[in-house]
XYZ file of C-alpha atoms in Angstrom:
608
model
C -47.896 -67.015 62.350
C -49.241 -64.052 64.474
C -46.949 -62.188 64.783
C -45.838 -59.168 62.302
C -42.659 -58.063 61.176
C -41.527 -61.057 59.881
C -41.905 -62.655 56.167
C -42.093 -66.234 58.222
C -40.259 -68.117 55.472
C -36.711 -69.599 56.435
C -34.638 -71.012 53.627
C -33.388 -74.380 55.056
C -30.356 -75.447 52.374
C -28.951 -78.848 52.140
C -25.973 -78.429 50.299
C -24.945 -81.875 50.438
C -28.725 -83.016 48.561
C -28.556 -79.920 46.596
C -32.173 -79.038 47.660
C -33.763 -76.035 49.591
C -36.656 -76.133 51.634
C -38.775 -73.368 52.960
C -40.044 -73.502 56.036
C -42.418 -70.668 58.573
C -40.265 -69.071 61.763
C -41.254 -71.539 64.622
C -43.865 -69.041 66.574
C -42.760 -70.244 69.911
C -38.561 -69.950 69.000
C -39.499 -66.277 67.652
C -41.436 -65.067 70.802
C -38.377 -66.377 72.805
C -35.141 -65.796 71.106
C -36.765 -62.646 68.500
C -34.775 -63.278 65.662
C -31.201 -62.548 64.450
C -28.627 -63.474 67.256
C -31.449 -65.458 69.017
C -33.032 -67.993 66.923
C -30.050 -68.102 65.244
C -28.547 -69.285 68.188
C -31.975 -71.907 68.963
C -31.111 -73.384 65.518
C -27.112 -74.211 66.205
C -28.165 -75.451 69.793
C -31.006 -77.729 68.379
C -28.528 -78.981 65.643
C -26.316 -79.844 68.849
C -23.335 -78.797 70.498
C -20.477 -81.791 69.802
C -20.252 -80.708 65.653
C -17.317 -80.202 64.567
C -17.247 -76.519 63.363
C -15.908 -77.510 59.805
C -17.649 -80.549 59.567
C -20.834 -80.711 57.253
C -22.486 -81.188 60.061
C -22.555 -77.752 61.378
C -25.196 -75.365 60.069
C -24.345 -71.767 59.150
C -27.300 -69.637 59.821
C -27.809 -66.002 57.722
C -30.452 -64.022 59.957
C -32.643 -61.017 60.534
C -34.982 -59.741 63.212
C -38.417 -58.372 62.683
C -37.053 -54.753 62.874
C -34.864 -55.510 59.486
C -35.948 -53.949 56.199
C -38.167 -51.816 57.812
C -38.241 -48.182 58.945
C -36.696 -48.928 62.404
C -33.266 -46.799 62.821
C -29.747 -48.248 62.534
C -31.729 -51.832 61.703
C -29.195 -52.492 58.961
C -27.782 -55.273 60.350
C -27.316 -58.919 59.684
C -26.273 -62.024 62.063
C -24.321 -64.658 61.017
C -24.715 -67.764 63.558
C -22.287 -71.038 63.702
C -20.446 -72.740 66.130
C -16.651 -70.862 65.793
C -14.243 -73.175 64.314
C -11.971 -70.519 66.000
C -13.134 -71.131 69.729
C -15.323 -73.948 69.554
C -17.807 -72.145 71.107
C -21.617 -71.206 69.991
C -20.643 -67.932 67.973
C -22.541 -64.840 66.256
C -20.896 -61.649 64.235
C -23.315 -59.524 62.877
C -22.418 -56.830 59.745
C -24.086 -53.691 58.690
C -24.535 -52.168 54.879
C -28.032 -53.325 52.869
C -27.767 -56.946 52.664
C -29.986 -57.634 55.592
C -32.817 -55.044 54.421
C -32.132 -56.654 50.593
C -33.202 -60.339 52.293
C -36.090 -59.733 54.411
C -37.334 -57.471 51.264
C -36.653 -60.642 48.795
C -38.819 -62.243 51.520
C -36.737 -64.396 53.801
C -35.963 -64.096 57.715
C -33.246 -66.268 57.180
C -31.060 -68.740 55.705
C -29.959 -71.924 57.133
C -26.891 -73.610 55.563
C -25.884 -77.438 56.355
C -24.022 -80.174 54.461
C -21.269 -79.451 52.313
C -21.656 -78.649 48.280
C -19.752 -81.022 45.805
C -18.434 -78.041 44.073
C -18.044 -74.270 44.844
C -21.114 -72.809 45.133
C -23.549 -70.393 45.395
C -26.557 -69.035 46.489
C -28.706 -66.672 44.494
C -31.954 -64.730 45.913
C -34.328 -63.227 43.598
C -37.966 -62.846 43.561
C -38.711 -64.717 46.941
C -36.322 -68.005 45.137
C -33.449 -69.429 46.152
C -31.240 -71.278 43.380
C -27.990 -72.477 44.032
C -25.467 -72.514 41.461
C -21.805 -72.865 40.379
C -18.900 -70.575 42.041
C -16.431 -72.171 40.166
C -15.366 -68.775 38.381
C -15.124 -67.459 41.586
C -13.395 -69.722 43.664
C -9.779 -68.844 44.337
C -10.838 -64.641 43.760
C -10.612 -62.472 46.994
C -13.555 -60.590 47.707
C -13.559 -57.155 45.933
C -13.162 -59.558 42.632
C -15.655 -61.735 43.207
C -17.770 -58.865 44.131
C -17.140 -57.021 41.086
C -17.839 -60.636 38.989
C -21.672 -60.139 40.327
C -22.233 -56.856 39.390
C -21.254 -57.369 36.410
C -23.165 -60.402 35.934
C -26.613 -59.224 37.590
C -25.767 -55.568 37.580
C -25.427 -53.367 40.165
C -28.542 -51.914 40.984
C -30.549 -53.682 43.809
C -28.075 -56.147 44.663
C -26.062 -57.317 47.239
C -23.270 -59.810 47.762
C -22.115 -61.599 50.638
C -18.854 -63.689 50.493
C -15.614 -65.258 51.470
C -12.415 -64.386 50.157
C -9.623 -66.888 49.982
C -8.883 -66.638 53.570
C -12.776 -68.606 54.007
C -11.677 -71.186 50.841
C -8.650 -71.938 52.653
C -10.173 -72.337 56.056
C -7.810 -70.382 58.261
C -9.669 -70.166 61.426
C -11.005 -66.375 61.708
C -12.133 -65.561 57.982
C -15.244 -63.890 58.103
C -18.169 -63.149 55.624
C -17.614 -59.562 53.898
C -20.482 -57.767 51.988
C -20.257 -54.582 49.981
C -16.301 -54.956 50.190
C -15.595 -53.620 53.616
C -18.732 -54.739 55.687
C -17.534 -57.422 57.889
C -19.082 -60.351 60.070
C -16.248 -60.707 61.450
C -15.428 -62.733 64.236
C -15.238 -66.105 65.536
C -14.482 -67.995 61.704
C -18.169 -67.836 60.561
C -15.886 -67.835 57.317
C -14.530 -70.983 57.294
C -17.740 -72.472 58.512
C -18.800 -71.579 54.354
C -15.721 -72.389 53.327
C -15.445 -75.875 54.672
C -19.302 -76.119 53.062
C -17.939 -74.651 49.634
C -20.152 -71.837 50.000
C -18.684 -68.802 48.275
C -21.318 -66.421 48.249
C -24.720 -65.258 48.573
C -26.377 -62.877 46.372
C -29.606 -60.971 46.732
C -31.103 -59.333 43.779
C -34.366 -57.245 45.495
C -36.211 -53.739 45.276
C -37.193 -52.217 48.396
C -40.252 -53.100 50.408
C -40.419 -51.477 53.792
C -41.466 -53.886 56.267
C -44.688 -52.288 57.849
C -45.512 -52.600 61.452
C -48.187 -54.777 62.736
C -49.508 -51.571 64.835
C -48.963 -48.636 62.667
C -50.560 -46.146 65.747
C -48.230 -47.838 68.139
C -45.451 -47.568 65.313
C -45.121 -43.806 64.647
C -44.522 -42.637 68.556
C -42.218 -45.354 68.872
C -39.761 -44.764 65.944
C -40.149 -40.816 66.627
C -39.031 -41.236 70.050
C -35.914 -43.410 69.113
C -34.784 -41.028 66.173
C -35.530 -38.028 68.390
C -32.450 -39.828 71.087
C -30.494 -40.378 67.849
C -30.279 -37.309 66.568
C -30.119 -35.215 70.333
C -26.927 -33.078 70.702
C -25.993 -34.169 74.012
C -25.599 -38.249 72.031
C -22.188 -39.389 70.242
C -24.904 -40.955 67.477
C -25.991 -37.195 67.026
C -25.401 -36.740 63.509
C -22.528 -34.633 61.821
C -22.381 -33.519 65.499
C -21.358 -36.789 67.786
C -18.099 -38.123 68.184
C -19.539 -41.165 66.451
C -20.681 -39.328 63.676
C -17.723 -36.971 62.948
C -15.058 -39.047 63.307
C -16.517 -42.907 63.627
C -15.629 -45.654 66.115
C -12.139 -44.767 65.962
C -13.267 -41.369 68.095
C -11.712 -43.901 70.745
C -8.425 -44.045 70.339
C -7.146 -41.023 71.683
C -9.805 -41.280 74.855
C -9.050 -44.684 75.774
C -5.093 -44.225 74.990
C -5.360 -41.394 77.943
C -7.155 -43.758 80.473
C -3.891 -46.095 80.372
C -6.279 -49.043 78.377
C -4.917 -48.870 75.255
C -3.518 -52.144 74.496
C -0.064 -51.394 72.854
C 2.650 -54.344 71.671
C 0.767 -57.350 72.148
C -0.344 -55.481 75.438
C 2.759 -55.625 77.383
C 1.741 -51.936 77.821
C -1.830 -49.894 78.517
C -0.983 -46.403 76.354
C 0.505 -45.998 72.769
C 2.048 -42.739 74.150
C 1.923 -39.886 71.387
C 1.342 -42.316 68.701
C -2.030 -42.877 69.444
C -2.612 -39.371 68.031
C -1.566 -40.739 64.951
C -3.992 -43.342 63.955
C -6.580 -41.872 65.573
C -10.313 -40.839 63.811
C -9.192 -37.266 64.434
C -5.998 -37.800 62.405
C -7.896 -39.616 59.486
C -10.312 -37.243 59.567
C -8.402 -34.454 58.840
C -6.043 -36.370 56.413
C -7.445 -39.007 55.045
C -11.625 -38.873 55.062
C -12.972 -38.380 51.525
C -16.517 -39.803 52.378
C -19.521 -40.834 54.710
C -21.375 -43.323 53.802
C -24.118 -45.475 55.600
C -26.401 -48.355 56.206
C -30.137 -49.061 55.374
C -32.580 -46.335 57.744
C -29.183 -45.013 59.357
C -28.541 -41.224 59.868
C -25.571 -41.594 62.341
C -22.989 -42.584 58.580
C -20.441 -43.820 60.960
C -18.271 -45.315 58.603
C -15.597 -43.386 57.235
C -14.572 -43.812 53.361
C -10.784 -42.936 53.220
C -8.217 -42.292 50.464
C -4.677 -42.762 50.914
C -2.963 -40.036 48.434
C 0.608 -40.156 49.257
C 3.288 -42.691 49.750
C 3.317 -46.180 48.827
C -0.514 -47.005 49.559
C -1.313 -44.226 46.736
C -4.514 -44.384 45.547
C -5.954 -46.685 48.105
C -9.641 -46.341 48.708
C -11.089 -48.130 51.201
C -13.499 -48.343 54.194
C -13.167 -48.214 56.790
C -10.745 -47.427 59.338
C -12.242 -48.966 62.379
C -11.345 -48.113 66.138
C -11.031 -52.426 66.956
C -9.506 -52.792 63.522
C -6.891 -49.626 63.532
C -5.887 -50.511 66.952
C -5.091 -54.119 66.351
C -2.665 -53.625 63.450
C -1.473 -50.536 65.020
C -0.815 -49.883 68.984
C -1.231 -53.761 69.229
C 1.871 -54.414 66.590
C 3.416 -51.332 67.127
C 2.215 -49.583 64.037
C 1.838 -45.215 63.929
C 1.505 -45.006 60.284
C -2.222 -44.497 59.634
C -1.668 -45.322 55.562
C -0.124 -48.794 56.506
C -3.501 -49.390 58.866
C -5.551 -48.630 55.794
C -3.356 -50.545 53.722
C -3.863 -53.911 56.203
C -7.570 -53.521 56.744
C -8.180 -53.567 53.180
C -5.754 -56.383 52.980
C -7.959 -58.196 56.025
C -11.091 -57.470 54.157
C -10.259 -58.470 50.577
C -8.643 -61.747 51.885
C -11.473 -61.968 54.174
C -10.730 -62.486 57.632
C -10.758 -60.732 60.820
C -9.513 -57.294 60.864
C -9.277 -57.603 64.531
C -8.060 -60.811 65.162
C -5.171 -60.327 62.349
C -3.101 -58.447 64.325
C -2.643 -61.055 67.330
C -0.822 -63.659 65.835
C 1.155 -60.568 64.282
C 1.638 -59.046 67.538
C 2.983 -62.326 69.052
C 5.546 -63.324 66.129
C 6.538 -59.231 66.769
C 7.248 -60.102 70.855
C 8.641 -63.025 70.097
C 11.142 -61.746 67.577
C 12.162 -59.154 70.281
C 12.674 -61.873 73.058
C 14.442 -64.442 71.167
C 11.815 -66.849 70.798
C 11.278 -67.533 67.305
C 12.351 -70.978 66.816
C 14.081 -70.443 63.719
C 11.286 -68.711 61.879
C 12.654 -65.610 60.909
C 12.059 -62.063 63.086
C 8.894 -59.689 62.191
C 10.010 -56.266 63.358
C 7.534 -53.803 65.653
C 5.442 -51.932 62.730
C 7.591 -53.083 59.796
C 5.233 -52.629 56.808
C 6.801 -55.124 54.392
C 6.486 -57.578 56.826
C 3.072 -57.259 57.959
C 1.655 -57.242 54.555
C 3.623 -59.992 53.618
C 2.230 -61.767 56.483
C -1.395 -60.821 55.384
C -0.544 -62.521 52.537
C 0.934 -65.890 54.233
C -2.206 -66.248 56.443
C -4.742 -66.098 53.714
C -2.942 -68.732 51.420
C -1.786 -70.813 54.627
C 2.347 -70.634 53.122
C 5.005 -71.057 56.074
C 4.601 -69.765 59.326
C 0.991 -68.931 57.541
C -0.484 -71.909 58.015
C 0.374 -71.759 61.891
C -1.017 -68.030 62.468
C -3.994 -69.033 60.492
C -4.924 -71.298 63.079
C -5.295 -68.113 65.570
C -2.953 -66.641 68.197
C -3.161 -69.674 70.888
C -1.329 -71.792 67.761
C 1.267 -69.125 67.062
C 1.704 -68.756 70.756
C 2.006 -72.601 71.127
C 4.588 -72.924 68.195
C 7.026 -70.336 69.772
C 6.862 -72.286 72.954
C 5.708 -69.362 74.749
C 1.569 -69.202 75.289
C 1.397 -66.793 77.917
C 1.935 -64.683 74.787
C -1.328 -65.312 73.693
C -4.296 -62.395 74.593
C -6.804 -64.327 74.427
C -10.023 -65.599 75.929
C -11.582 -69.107 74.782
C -9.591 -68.799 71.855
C -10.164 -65.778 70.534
C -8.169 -62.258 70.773
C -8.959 -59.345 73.133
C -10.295 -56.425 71.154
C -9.501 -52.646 71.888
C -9.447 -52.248 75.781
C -6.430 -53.430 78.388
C -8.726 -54.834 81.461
C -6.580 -52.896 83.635
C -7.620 -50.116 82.495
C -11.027 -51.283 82.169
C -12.127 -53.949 84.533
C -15.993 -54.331 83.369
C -14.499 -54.750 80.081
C -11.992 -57.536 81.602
C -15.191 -59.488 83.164
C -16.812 -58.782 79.686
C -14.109 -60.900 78.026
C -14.015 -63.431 80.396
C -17.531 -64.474 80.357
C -18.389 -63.562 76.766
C -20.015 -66.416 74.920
C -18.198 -66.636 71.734
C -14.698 -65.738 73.408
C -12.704 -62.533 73.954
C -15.205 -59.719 72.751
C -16.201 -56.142 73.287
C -19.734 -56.755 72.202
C -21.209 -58.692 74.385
C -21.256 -56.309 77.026
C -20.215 -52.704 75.922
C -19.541 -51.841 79.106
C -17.206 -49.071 77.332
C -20.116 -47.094 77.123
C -20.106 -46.558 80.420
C -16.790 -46.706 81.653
C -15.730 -43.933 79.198
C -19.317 -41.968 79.720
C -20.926 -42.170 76.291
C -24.345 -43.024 77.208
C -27.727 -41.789 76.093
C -27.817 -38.506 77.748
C -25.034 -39.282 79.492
C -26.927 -41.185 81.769
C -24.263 -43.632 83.405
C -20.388 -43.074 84.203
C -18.263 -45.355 86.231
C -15.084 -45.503 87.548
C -13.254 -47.645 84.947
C -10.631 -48.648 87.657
C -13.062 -49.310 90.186
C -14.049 -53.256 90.478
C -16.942 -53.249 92.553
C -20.002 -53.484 91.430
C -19.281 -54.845 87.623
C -20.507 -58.232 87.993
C -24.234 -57.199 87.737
C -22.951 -53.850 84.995
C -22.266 -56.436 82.959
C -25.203 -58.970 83.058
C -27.303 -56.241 82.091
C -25.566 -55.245 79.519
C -24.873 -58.347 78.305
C -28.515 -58.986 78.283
C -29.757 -55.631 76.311
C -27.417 -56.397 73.708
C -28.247 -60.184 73.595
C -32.188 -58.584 72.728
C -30.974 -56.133 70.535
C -28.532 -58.619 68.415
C -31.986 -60.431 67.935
C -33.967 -57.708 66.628
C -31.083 -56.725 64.657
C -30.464 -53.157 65.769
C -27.000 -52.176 65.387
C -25.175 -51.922 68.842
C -24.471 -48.070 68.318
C -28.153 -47.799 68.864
C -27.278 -48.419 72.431
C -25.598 -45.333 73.094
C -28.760 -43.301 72.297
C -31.436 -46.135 73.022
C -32.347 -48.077 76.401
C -35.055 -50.943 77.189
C -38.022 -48.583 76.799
C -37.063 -47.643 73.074
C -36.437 -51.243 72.578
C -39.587 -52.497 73.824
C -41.760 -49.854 72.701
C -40.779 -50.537 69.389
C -40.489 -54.246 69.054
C -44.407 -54.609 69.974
C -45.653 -51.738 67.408
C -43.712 -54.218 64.952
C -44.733 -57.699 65.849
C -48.196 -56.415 67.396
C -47.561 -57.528 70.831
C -47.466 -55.935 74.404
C -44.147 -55.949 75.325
C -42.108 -53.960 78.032
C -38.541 -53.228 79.094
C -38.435 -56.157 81.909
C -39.669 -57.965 79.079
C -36.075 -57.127 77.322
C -33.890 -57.696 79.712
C -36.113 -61.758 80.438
C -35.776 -62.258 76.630
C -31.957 -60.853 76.696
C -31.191 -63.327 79.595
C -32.477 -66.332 78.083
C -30.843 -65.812 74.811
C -27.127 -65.280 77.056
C -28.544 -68.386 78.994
C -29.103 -70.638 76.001
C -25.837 -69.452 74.486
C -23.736 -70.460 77.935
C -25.789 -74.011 78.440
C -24.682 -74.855 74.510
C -21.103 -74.071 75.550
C -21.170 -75.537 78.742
C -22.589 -78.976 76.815
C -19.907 -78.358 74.322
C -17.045 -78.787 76.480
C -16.737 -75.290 78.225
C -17.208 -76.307 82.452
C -16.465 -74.826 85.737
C -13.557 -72.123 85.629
C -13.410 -71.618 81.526
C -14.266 -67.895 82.306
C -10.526 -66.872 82.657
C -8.273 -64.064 81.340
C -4.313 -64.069 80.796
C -1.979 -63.800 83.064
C -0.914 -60.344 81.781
C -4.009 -58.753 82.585
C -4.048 -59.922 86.122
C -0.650 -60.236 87.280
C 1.508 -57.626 85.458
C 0.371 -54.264 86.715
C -0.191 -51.237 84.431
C 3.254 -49.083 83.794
C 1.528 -46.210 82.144
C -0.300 -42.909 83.104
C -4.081 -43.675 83.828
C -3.776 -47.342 84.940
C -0.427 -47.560 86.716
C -0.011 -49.980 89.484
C -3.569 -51.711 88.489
C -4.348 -55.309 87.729
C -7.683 -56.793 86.456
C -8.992 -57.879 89.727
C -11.509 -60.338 87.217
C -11.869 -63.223 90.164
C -13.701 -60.695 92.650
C -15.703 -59.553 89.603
C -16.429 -62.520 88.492
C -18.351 -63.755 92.307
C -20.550 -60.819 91.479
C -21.093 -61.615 88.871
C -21.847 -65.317 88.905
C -24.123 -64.421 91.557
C -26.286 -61.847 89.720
C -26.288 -64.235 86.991
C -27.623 -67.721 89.411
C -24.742 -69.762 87.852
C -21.755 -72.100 89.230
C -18.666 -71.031 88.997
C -20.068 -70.387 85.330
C -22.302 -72.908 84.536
C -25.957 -72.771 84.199
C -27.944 -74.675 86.768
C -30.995 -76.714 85.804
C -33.266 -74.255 88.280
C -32.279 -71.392 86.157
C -32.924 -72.876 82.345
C -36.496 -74.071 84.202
C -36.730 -70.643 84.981
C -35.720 -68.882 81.720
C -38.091 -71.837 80.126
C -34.914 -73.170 78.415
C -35.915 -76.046 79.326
C-alpha cells in the first residue's frame, strides 16, 4: 500500500470458525471512504444491506483513520460500524479515551467481527496478535467489573478495554460499547450487535508508537496550524479558557434552554424554565467537578470527572456529565437534581447502553402516566428518582415493562397505544435540541443516516455561534437556506468521522486544516474540495445502503410534535419545524428524490 498513516493490516474475525485472518486496507476503499466511519461503512455495505442486525450475519467493524495514534489533535477517537439493530439502518458511534491510539499502535486499522462465538468471548490484542479467548468469567458482569477483571488480569498499565455490559448480553436494542468505564459508542445498538455475536470484550495490551507522517515537512505546518485554532482565545476548544473546556459539552444547557430548544418532558415543551440552571455544566462545575481528564493528543480535557458528596448518591465518582446525556434524563424526564443525572449516567454506562436514548422510553412511560395511558403498567412520576433507577435496572435485565422499553421508544410508544409519543426519527430518539427552536437541527434529524442524531450535521455550531473564530451565525428560527447548511456539514463531518478526528475539532478546524493535514499523513495532495467530494460520497454510500435496506421515498420525516404543535415558551413561541420546505432545499443541493440517491449521482460520486 502507498499510502502512509496506516499499519494496512485489518483483523477479519470469524467467530463462528474461531479463526482470524489478517488482511492489507483495500488501497482503492481507503483513498475513497479514508478510514474510520468510511470504510467502515464500505465493509457493512459490501457485506449487504438485508442482514438482520442480530443475526451472525452482520459484521461489527472496530475502526481507525490514518490520523489515529499519531500526533494529530483530538484524534482519540474510535468508530464502531454495524447495521443498528435499533433502526435498521447502516449505523456508526464513535468514542474517545486511548483505545483507538492503543490499536493502531498494537498495529491494526481495524477489526472486523462476523459470525457468532459458541461461548462468551473475547478478543485479546498484544504484540500485533489477535487471540480470542473465553469471557465466561465475565459474562453476566456490568462493565466497571469486567473492566476491573482485566486489569487485574493483564495489569493496568498500557491497556485498554472495550466492552458490553449486561444491557449488550441481553440484547436490548441501544446498548453500546463502553471503554475506560465512561467512554461510550453509544448509539444506534452497536452493543447488541456483540452481544448477539457473544462478544464481550476487546482488550489491547500496547506501548505507544506515534504514527509518523508520510511527509514530515508537510506534517509540522499542518499540525501547528490546527493546534494554533485549538488553543486561540476567541474558540470554545481554547483550553482552560473555552466554554468547552471549562465547563464541557454541557456549557449548552443554559444557552440552548434560553433559545426556547430545550427539549423538556418528552418535548411537549422547548425550555426547562429555571431548572435548566440546575443541571447545567456551570452548576456541576461549581459543585460537583473534582477532575479533567482527557483523550490521546487532546488539550481541550472536555470531560468532566465529578463526585457526588452529599445525599443518597454519596460517594459517586463518575464521568461524565454530558450535555446529550444530562439533558435526556433530566429536562427530557423532568429531572433538576444534578446528583440523580450523575447517578443515571453511571447507571447507563455500567449497564451499557445509551445514555441518550435511556431517557425516551422513560420520558414516554412519564407522559403517559400523566395522561392516563398506561395500560395497567403502573405510573412513573416526572423526575421520581426511585423510579428511574429502578427502571435502569428493568431495561438492562429485560424484567416487566423492561423488556418493552428495551426495545426503544417506538415499542414503549406502541405498547401504550399512543406512538405519537414517540420523538423519534427512523427509530431512534432526538438528542438535545427541539427543531422548533432549531430548524437546521430538525432537517439534521430527518435526513441523518443512522436515525435521529445531532452528529451528523452539527449544525448547532452555527445556529448557537460557536464556530472557529466565530466565523458563521444563523438565525436558528429562520428556515431558509438550511437545506444546503446542512449537506455541508453533513459532509465535513462524514470526512472527519473517517479520519477519526473528534467532532469538537470542528469548532476550531474547517476543510483547509482537514486537508492540509490528511495529505502530510498519507503523503498525498489533497485539498478542501477534496473533503467535502470524499465527505459526500461517504453520506452517499451510507443513504444508497439504507435506501437498499428498506428506507424509500418520504422516510426522511420528523414527529408530529415538532411540526404541528407550536413552541409555548420564550425564544421559540408560536414556531413549528417548517422541515418539508427545508427538506426541497435540501434534496436539491443534495441531487436526490424525495431522498433517494439516483443512479447519475452514485456514477458521479464513483459509488458505482
Amino acid at each position: 500500500m502507498e499510502l502512509g498513516g496506516y499499519a494496512n493490516r485489518i483483523g477479519w474475525v470469524d467467530l463462528t470458525a474461531g479463526k482470524v485472518e489478517f488482511k492489507p486496507v483495500p488501497e482503492d476503499d481507503a483513498r475513497k471512504y479514508i478510514g474510520g466511519r468510511g470504510l467502515g461503512v464500505k465493509f457493512v455495505f459490501d457485506n449487504g444491506p438485508k442482514v438482520d442486525a442480530l443475526s451472525p450475519d452482520n459484521i461489527l467493524c472496530f475502526m481507525n483513520g490514518p490520523l489515529t495514534g499519531s500526533e494529530a489533535n483530538m484524534s482519540g477517537r474510535m468508530a464502531v460500524v454495524t447495521k443498528s439493530p435499533l433502526t435498521g439502518t447502516v449505523t456508526d458511534s464513535h468514542h474517545g479515551g486511548w483505545s483507538a491510539a492503543r490499536l493502531r499502535w498494537a498495529g491494526f486499522d481495524g477489526l472486523v467481527f462476523k459470525g457468532k462465538a459458541a461461548k462468551p468471548t473475547y478478543a485479546y490484542i498484544h504484540d500485533d496478535q489477535l487471540e480470542l479467548l473465553d469471557a465466561s468469567e465475565v459474562w453476566g458482569k456490568n462493565v466497571h467489573d469486567t473492566i476491573k477483571h482485566f486489569k487485574e488480569k493483564y495489569g493496568e498499565k498500557d491497556l485498554t478495554v472495550i466492552t458490553i455490559g449486561t444491557a449488550g448480553e441481553n440484547l436490548v436494542k441501544f446498548a453500546c460499547w463502553m471503554n475506560e468505564d465512561d467512554r461510550a459508542s453509544g448509539r444506534g445498538g452497536t452493543g447488541a450487535v456483540g452481544g448477539s455475536k457473544n462478544l464481550k470484550a476487546i482488550v489491547i495490551k500496547s506501548e505507544k508508537k506515534i504514527v509518523k507522517a508520510a511527509n514530515r515537512d508537510e506534517w509540522k505546518p499542518a499540525h501547528d496550524r490546527a493546534l494554533k485554532n485549538i488553543m486561540a482565545e476567541e474558540n470554545i476548544t481554547s483550553p482552560r479558557k473555552g466554554g468547552l473546556s471549562v465547563y464541557g459539552t454541557n456549557v449548552l444547557m443554559n444557552i440552548t434552554n434560553s433559545i426556547g430548544a430545550l427539549p423538556t418532558k418528552n418535548s411537549s415543551l422547548t425550555s426547562y424554565g429555571e431548572n435548566a440552571e440546575k443541571i447545567s455544566g456551570e452548576y456541576i462545575n461549581a459543585n460537583l467537578l473534582v477532575d479533567n481528564p482527557t483523550c490521546h493528543a487532546c488539550p481541550v480535557a472536555c470531560k468532566k470527572e465529578v463526585e457526588v458528596k452529599d445525599g443518597p448518591y454519596k460517594g459517586l465518582r463518575m464521568e461524565s456529565v454530558e450535555y446529550e446525556p444530562a439533558w435526556s434524563v433530566g429536562a427530557n424526564c423532568g429531572n433538576n437534581d444534578a446528583r440523580l443525572v450523575a447517578k443515571m449516567i453511571d447507571l447507563s454506562n455500567d449497564f451499557g447502553f445509551d445514555a441518550i436514548e435511556i431517557g425516551h422510553p422513560l420520558s414516554i412511560w412519564m407522559e403517559a402516566s400523566e395522561k392516563g395511558y398506561t395500560n395497567g403498567d403502573g405510573k412513573l412520576a416526572w423526575g421520581d428518582p426511585d423510579g428511574m433507577t429502578k427502571a435502569a435496572e428493568m431495561i438492562a435485565k429485560r424484567e416487566g415493562l423492561g423488556n418493552v422499553m428495551a426495545d426503544g421508544a417506538e415499542a414503549t410508544a406502541k405498547h401504550f397505544g399512543h406512538p405519537e409519543l414517540s420523538m423519534t426519527v427512523k427509530g431512534q430518539g432526538i438528542p438535545a435540541y427541539d427543531p422548533r427552536g432549531m430548524k437546521g437541527m430538525g432537517l439534521g434529524y430527518a435526513t441523518s443516516n443512522r436515525g435521529a442524531c445531532h452528529l451528523r450535521a452539527y449544525v448547532a455550531a452555527a445556529e448557537l455561534g460557536v464556530m472557529p473564530f466565530g466565523s458563521l451565525k444563523v438565525d436558528p428560527l429562520a428556515w431558509k437556506d438550511k437545506g444546503g447548511l446542512v449537506k455541508v456539514f453533513q459532509d465535513i463531518h462524514a470526512f472527519s468521522d473517517s479520519m477519526d478526528l473528534c467532532k469538537f475539532s470542528a469548532f476550531a478546524m474547517g476543510t483547509d486544516e482537514y486537508a492540509q493535514q490528511y495529505s502530510a499523513m498519507v503523503g498525498v495532495p489533497f485539498t478542501s474540495d477534496d473533503v467535502l467530494k470524499t465527505g459526500e460520497r461517504i453520506y452517499n454510500l451510507e443513504r444508497h445502503y439504507n435506501n437498499l435496506a428498506g428506507f424509500g421515498a418520504g422516510s426522511d420525516i420528523l414527529p408530529d410534535r415538532f411540526t404541528k404543535e407550536a413552541s409555548t415558551q420564550p425564544g421559540s413561541v408560536g414556531h413549528v419545524c417548517e422541515l418539508d420546505d427545508m427538506l426541497g432545499e435540501y434534496y436539491t443541493a443534495r441531487g436526490w428524490d424525495n431522498g433517494v440517491v439516483s443512479e447519475a449521482k452514485l456514477k458521479e460520486l464513483e459509488i458505482a
